[in-house]
Coordinates of C-alpha atoms in Angstrom, one line a residue:
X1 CA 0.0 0.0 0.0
X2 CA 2.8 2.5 0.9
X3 CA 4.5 1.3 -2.2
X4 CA 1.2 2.4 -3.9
X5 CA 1.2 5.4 -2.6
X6 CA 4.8 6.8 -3.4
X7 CA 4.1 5.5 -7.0
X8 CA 1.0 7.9 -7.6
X9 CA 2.8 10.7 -6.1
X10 CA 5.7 10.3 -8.6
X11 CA 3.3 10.0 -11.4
X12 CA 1.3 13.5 -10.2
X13 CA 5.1 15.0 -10.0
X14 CA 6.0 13.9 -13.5
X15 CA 2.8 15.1 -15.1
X16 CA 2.3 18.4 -13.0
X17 CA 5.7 19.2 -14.8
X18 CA 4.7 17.8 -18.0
X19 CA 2.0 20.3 -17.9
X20 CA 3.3 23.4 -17.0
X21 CA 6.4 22.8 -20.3
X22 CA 3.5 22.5 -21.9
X23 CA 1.9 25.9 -20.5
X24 CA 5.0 27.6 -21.1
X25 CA 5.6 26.5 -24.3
X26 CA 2.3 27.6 -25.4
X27 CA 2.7 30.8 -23.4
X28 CA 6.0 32.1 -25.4
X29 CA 6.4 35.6 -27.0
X30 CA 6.5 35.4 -31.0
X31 CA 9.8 36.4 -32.4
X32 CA 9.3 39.1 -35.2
X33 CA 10.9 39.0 -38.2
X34 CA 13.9 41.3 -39.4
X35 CA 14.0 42.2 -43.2
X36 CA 17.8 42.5 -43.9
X37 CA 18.5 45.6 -46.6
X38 CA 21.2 45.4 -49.0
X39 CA 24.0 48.6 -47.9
X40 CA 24.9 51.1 -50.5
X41 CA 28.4 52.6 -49.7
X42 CA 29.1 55.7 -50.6
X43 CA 31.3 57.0 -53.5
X44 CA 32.0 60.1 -55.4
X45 CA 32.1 59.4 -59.3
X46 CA 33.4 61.7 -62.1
X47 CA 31.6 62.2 -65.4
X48 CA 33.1 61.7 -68.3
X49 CA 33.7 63.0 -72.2
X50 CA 35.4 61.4 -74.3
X51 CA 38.0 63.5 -76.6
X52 CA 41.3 64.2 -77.7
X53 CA 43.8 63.8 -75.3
X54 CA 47.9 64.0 -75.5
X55 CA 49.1 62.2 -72.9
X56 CA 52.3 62.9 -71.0
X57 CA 54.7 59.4 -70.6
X58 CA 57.0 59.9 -67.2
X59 CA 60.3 58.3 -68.0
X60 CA 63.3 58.1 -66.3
X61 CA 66.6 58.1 -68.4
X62 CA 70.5 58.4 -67.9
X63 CA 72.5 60.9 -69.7
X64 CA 75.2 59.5 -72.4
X65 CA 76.8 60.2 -75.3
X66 CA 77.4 58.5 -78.3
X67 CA 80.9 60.8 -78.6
X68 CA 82.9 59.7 -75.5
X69 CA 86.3 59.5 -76.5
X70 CA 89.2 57.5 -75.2
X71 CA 92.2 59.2 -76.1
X72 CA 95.5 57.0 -76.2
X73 CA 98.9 57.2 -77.3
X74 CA 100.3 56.7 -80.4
X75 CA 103.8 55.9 -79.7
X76 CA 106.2 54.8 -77.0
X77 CA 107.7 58.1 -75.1
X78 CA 107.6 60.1 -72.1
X79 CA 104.7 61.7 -70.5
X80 CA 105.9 65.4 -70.5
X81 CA 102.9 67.5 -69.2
X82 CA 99.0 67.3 -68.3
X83 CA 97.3 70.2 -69.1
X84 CA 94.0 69.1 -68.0
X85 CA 92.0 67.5 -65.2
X86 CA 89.1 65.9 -64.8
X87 CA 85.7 67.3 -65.2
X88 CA 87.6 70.1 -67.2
X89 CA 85.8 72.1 -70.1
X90 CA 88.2 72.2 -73.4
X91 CA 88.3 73.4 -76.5
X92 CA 88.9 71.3 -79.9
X93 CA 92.5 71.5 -80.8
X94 CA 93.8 72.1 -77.2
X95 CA 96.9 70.4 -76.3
X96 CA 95.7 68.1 -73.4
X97 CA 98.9 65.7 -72.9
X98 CA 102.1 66.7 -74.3
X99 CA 104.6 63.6 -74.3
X100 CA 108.6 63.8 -74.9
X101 CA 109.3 64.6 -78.6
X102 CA 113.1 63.6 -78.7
X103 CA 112.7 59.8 -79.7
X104 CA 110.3 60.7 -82.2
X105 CA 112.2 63.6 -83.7
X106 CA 115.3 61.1 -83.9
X107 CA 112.6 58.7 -85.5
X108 CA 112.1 61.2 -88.1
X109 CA 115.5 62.2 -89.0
X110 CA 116.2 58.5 -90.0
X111 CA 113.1 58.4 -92.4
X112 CA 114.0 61.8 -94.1
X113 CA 117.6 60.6 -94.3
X114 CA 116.5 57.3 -95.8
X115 CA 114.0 59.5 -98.1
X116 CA 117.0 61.2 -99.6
X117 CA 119.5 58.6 -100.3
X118 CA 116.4 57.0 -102.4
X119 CA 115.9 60.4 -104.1
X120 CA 119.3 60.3 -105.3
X121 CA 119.4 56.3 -106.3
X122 CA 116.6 57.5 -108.6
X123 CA 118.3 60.5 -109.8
X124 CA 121.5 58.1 -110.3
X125 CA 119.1 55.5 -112.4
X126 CA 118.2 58.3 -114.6
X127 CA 120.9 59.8 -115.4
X128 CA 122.8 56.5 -115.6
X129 CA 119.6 55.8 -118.6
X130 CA 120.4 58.9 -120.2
X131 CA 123.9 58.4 -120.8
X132 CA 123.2 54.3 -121.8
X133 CA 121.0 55.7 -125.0
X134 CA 123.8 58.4 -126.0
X135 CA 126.6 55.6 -125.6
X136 CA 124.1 52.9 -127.5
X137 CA 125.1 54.8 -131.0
X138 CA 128.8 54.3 -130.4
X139 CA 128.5 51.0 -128.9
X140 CA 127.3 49.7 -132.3
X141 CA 129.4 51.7 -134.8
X142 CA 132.5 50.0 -132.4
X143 CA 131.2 46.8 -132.7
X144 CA 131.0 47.7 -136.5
X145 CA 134.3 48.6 -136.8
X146 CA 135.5 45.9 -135.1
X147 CA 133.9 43.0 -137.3
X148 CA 135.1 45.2 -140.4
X149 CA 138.6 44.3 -138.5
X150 CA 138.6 41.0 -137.9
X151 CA 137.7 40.6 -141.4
X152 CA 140.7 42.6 -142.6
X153 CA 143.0 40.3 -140.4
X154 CA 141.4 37.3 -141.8
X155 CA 141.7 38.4 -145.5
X156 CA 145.5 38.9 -144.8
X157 CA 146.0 36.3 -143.0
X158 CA 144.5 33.6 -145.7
X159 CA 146.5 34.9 -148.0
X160 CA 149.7 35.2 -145.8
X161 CA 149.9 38.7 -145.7
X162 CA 149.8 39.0 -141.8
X163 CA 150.5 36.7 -138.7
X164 CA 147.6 34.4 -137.1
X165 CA 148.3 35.9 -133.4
X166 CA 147.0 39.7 -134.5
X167 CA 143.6 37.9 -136.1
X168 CA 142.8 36.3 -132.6
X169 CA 143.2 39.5 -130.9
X170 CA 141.0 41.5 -133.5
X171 CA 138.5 37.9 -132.9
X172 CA 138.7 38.7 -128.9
X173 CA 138.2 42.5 -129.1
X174 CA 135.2 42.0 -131.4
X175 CA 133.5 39.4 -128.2
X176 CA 134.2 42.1 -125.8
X177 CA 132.6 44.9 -128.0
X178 CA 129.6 42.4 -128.9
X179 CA 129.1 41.6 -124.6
X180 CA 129.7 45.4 -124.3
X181 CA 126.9 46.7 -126.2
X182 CA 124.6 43.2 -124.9
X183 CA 125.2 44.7 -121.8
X184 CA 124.4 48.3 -122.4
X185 CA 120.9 47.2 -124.2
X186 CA 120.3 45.3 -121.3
X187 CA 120.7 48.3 -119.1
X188 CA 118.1 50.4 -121.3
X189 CA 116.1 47.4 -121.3
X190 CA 115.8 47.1 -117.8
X191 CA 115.8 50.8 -116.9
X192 CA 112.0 50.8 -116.6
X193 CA 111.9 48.0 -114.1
X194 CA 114.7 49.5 -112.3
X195 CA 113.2 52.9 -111.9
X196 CA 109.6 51.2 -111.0
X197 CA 111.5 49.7 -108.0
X198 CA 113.2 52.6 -106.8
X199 CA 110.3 54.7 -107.4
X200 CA 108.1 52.1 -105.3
X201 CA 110.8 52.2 -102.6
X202 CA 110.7 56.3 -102.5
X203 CA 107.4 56.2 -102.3
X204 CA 107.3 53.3 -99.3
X205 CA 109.9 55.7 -97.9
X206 CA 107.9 58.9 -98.1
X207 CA 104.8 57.4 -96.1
X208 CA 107.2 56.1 -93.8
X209 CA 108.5 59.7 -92.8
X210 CA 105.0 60.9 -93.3
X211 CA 104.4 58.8 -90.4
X212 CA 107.2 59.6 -88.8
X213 CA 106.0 63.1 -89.2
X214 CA 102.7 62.2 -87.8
X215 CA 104.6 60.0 -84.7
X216 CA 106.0 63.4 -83.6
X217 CA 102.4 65.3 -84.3
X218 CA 100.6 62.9 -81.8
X219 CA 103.4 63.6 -79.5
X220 CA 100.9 66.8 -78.5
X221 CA 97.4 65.0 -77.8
X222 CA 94.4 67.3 -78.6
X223 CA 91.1 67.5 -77.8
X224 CA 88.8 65.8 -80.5
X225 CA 86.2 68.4 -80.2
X226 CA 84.4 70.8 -77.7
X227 CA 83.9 68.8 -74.5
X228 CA 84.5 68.1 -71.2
X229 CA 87.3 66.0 -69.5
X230 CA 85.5 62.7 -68.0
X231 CA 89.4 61.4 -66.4
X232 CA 92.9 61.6 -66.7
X233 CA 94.9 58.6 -66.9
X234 CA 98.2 59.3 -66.9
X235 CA 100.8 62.3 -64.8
X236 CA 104.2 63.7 -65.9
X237 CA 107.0 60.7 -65.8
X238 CA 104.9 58.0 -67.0
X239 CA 106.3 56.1 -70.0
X240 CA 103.2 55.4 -72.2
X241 CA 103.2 52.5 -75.2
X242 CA 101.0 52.6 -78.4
X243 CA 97.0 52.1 -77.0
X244 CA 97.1 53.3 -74.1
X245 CA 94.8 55.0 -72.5
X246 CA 95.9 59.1 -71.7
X247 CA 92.2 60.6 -71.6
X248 CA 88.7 60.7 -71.9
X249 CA 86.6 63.3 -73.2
X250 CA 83.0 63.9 -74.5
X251 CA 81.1 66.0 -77.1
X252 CA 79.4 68.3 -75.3
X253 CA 77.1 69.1 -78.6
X254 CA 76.5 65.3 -78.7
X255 CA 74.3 64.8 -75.0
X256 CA 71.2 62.4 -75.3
X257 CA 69.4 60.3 -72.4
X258 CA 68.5 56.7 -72.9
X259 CA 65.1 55.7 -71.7
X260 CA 63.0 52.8 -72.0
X261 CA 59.6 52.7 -73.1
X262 CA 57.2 50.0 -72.5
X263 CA 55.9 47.7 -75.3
X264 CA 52.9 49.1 -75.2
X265 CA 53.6 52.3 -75.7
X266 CA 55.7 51.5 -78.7
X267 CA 53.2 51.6 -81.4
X268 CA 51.8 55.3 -80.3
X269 CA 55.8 56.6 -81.3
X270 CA 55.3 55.7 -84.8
X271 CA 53.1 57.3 -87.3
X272 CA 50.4 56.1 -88.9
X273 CA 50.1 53.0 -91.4
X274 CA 51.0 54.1 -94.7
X275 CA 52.6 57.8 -93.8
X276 CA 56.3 56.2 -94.9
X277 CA 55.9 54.8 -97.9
X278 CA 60.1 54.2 -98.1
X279 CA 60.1 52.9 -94.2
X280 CA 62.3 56.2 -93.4
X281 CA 59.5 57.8 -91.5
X282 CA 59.5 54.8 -88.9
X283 CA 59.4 57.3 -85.7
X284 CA 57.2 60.3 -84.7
X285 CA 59.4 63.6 -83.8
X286 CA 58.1 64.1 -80.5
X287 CA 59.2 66.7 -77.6
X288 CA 60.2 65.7 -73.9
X289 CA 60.9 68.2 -71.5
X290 CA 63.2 67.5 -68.3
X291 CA 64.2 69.9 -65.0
X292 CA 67.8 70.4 -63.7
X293 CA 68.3 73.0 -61.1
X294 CA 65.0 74.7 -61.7
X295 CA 66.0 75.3 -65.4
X296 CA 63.5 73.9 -68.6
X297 CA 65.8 71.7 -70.8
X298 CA 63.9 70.6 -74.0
X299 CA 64.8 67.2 -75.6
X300 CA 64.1 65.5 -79.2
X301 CA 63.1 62.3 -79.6
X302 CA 65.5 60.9 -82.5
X303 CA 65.6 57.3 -82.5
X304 CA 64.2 53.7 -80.8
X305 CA 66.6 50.6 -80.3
X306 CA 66.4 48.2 -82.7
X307 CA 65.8 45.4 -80.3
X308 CA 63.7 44.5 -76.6
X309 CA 66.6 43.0 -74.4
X310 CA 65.8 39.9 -72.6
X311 CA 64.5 40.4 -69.5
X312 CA 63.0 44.0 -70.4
X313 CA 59.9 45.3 -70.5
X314 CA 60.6 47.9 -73.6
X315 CA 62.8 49.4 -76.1
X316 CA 65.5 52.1 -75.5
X317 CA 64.3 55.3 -76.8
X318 CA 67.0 58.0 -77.8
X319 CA 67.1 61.8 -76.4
X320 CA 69.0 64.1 -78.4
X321 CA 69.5 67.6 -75.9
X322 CA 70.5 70.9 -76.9
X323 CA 74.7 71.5 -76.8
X324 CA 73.6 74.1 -73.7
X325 CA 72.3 71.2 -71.4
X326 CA 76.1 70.3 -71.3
X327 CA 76.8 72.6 -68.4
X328 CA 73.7 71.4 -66.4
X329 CA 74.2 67.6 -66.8
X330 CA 77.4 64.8 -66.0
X331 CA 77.1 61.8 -67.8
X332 CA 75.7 58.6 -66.2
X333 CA 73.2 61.1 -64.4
X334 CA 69.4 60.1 -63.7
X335 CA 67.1 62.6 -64.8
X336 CA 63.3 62.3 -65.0
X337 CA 61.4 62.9 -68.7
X338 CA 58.0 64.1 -69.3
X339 CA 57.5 62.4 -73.0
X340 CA 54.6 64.2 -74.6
X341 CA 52.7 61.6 -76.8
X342 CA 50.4 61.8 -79.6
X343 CA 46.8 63.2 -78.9
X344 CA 44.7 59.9 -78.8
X345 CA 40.9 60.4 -79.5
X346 CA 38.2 59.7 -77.5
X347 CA 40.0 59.1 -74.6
X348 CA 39.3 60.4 -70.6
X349 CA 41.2 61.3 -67.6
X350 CA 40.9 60.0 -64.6
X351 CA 42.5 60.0 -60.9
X352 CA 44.5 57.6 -60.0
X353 CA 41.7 56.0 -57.4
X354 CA 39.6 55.2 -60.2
X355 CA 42.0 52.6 -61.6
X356 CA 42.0 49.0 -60.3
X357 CA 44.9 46.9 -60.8
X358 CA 46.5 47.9 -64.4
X359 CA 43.8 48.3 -66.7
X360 CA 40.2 48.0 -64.8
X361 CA 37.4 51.3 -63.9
X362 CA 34.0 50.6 -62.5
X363 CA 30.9 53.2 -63.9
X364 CA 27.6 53.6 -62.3
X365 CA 24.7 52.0 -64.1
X366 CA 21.4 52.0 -61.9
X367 CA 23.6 53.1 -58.8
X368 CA 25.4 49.3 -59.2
X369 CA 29.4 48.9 -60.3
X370 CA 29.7 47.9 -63.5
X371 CA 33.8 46.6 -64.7
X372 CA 35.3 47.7 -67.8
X373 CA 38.4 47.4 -69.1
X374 CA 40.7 50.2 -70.8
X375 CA 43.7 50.7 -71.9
X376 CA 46.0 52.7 -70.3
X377 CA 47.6 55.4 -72.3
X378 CA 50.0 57.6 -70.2
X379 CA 49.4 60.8 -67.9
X380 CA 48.1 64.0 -68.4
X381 CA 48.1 67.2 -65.5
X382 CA 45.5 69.2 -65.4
X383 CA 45.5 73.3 -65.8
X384 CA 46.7 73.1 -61.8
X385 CA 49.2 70.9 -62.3
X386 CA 47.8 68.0 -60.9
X387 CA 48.3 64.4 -62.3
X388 CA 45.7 62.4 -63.9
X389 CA 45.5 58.9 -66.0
X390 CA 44.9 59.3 -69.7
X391 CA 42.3 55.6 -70.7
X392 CA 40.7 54.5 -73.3
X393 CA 38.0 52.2 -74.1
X394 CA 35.0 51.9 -76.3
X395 CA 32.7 50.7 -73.7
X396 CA 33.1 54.0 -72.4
X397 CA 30.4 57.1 -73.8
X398 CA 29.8 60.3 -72.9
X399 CA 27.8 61.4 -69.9
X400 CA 29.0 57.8 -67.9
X401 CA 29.5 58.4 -64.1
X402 CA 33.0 56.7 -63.4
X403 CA 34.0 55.3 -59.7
X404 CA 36.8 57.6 -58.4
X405 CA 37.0 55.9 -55.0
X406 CA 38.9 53.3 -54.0
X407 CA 36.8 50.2 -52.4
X408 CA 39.0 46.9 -51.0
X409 CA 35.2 45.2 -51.6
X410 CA 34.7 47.0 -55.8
X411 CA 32.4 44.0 -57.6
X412 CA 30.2 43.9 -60.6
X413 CA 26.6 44.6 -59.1
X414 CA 28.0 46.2 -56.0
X415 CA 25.2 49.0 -55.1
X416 CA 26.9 52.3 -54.3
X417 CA 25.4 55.7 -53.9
X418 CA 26.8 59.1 -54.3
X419 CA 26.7 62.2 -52.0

């Protein structure tokens, strides 16, 4: 019974809780529901018109020139005197390096004397010439009047009229007249190829003091043109050999500054299809200015390379500069280049925020982002001076509203709104 009794009261327990879970569950407030809205960030935009732009290409070059001379002895002597030092302005024709003369003035006395000892071979020959053709005559009446001998001895002799001794000396004077006048028509013969040879030797023996002349010449080393000294190689006492090196000098009308261009900027640098019917007109003359020491310096585009090196992104690009930038700029120096290109048509400009990555913009269609791709074609500042990007693309129109603000989340579709 008490059993019973502890069983019903477990039972009333269980379902007195049952009930109220129940109760409560039945009692509970009703969650209301939240409507999520999509967020529109805000942006400012730029509109746009399409038209003729020249962009401005910002290179950066280094200053050369295509006349930097090595200057370097010509013979073995001396150094005597430096006139110059580095960094130096000089005139062409100044003596720059004056090395010992002595040796090659020596040189030169042995080339003149060899000179004239030729001379007078050759006035020997033809003299010697001369007085073979007056002797030639006489040779032959000799030779005449000896046979008519011989013959005189051997009539008297054949009829024993005179002794046999007298006709073989008449016989041997009449072989030495005979080898006598053999050998003077040999020497007229062979004057012509005697005198060729002596006249090739003078002449052999002219350039050779000519040089020797020359030798003591480059014994005073001048300066090749109007320039400046880039170093000095050598100081009074130094014994110098042929080649090497005394100074170096530049053209100071001869300045450019190599720069290199991207690929794909290439193409704007060269004129239209068809405008060079010969191929000559294979480059655009266009103006670049640069700034050294607050001064203007205008350059000249005059030439690309004729190759893309491996491992570059562009060709080099050639500066010529005006013979007055000489005194503002050292070789080897950096120098920044505002390259003014082409106008391009229907093309916009744009603030650097508006681009994303190297060649993406977003415009506003129905307050959503919507990509497109241009193509990039250099810078352009405006009327204040301040920079802007110079695109291009044909999705673009007038009147679009372009993104200028840069957002880490820009999409297709993003919703944006503007101030």
């Amino acid at each position: 019974m008490k059993k019973l009794k502890e069983l019903l009261i477990s039972l009333l327990i269980l379902g007195v809780g049952a009930g109220g879970f129940v109760a409560l569950k039945a009692s509970r407030p009703r969650p209301t529901t939240v409507q999520v809205q999509e967020r529109a960030w805000l942006v400012s935009v730029q509109t746009v018109h399409p038209r003729p732009v020249s962009p401005v290409l910002l290179l950066y070059g280094r200053v050369e020139s295509p006349h930097l001379t090595t200057l370097r002895a010509a013979l073995t002597a001396d150094v005597l005197n430096v006139h110059v030092r580095e960094g130096q302005w000089v005139s062409r024709g100044e003596i720059l390096v004056e090395l010992d003369q002595r040796e090659a003035a020596l040189g030169l006395a042995q080339r003149e004397a060899e000179l004239a000892e030729l001379e007078a071979e050759l006035e020997n020959e033809l003299r010697r010439y001369e007085n073979d053709q007056r002797n030639l005559e006489n040779e032959r009446t000799l030779l005449e009047l000896t046979r008519r001998e011989v013959n005189r001895y051997r009539n008297l002799a054949a009829r024993q009229l005179d002794t046999e001794s007298r006709l073989e000396t008449a016989r041997l004077a009449l072989e030495k007249q005979q080898m006598a006048l053999a050998e003077r028509e040999l020497a007229i013969r062979s004057h012509d190829s005697r005198r060729g040879a002596l006249q090739a030797r003078l002449q052999r023996a002219r350039a050779l003091r000519d040089l020797a002349a020359l030798d003591l010449d480059r014994t005073q080393v001048r300066a090749a043109f109007d320039g400046r000294i880039v170093d000095v190689q050598v100081s009074p006492g130094d014994r110098v050999r042929p080649g090497d090196a005394l100074t170096s000098q530049f053209d100071a009308s001869a300045l450019e500054v190599r720069a290199q261009i991207p690929t794909r900027y290439l193409d704007q640098l060269r004129p239209p299809s068809g405008a060079g019917s010969n191929g000559a007109e294979y480059m655009r003359p266009l103006a670049a200015t640069l700034h050294v020491r607050t001064r203007r310096i205008e350059a000249t585009l005059q030439r690309l390379s004729a190759e893309v090196a491996p491992g570059r992104a562009g060709a080099d690009a050639f500066f010529s500069l005006p013979p007055r930038s000489a005194q503002l700029l050292e070789l080897g120096r950096t120098v920044e280049l505002q390259l003014e290109l082409p106008a391009v048509q229907d093309a916009v400009t744009l603030p650097s925020e508006a681009l994303y990555g190297s060649d993406r913009i977003y415009r506003l269609i129905d307050d959503r982002l919507d990509a497109v791709t241009v193509q990039r074609l250099g810078e352009w500042r405006t009327p204040e001076g301040e920079p802007r990007l110079v695109v291009r693309s044909d999705r673009l129109a007038s009147e679009d509203r372009v993104l200028i603000t840069q957002l880490p989340s820009a999409v297709d579709g993003l919703k944006v709104r503007t101030p």
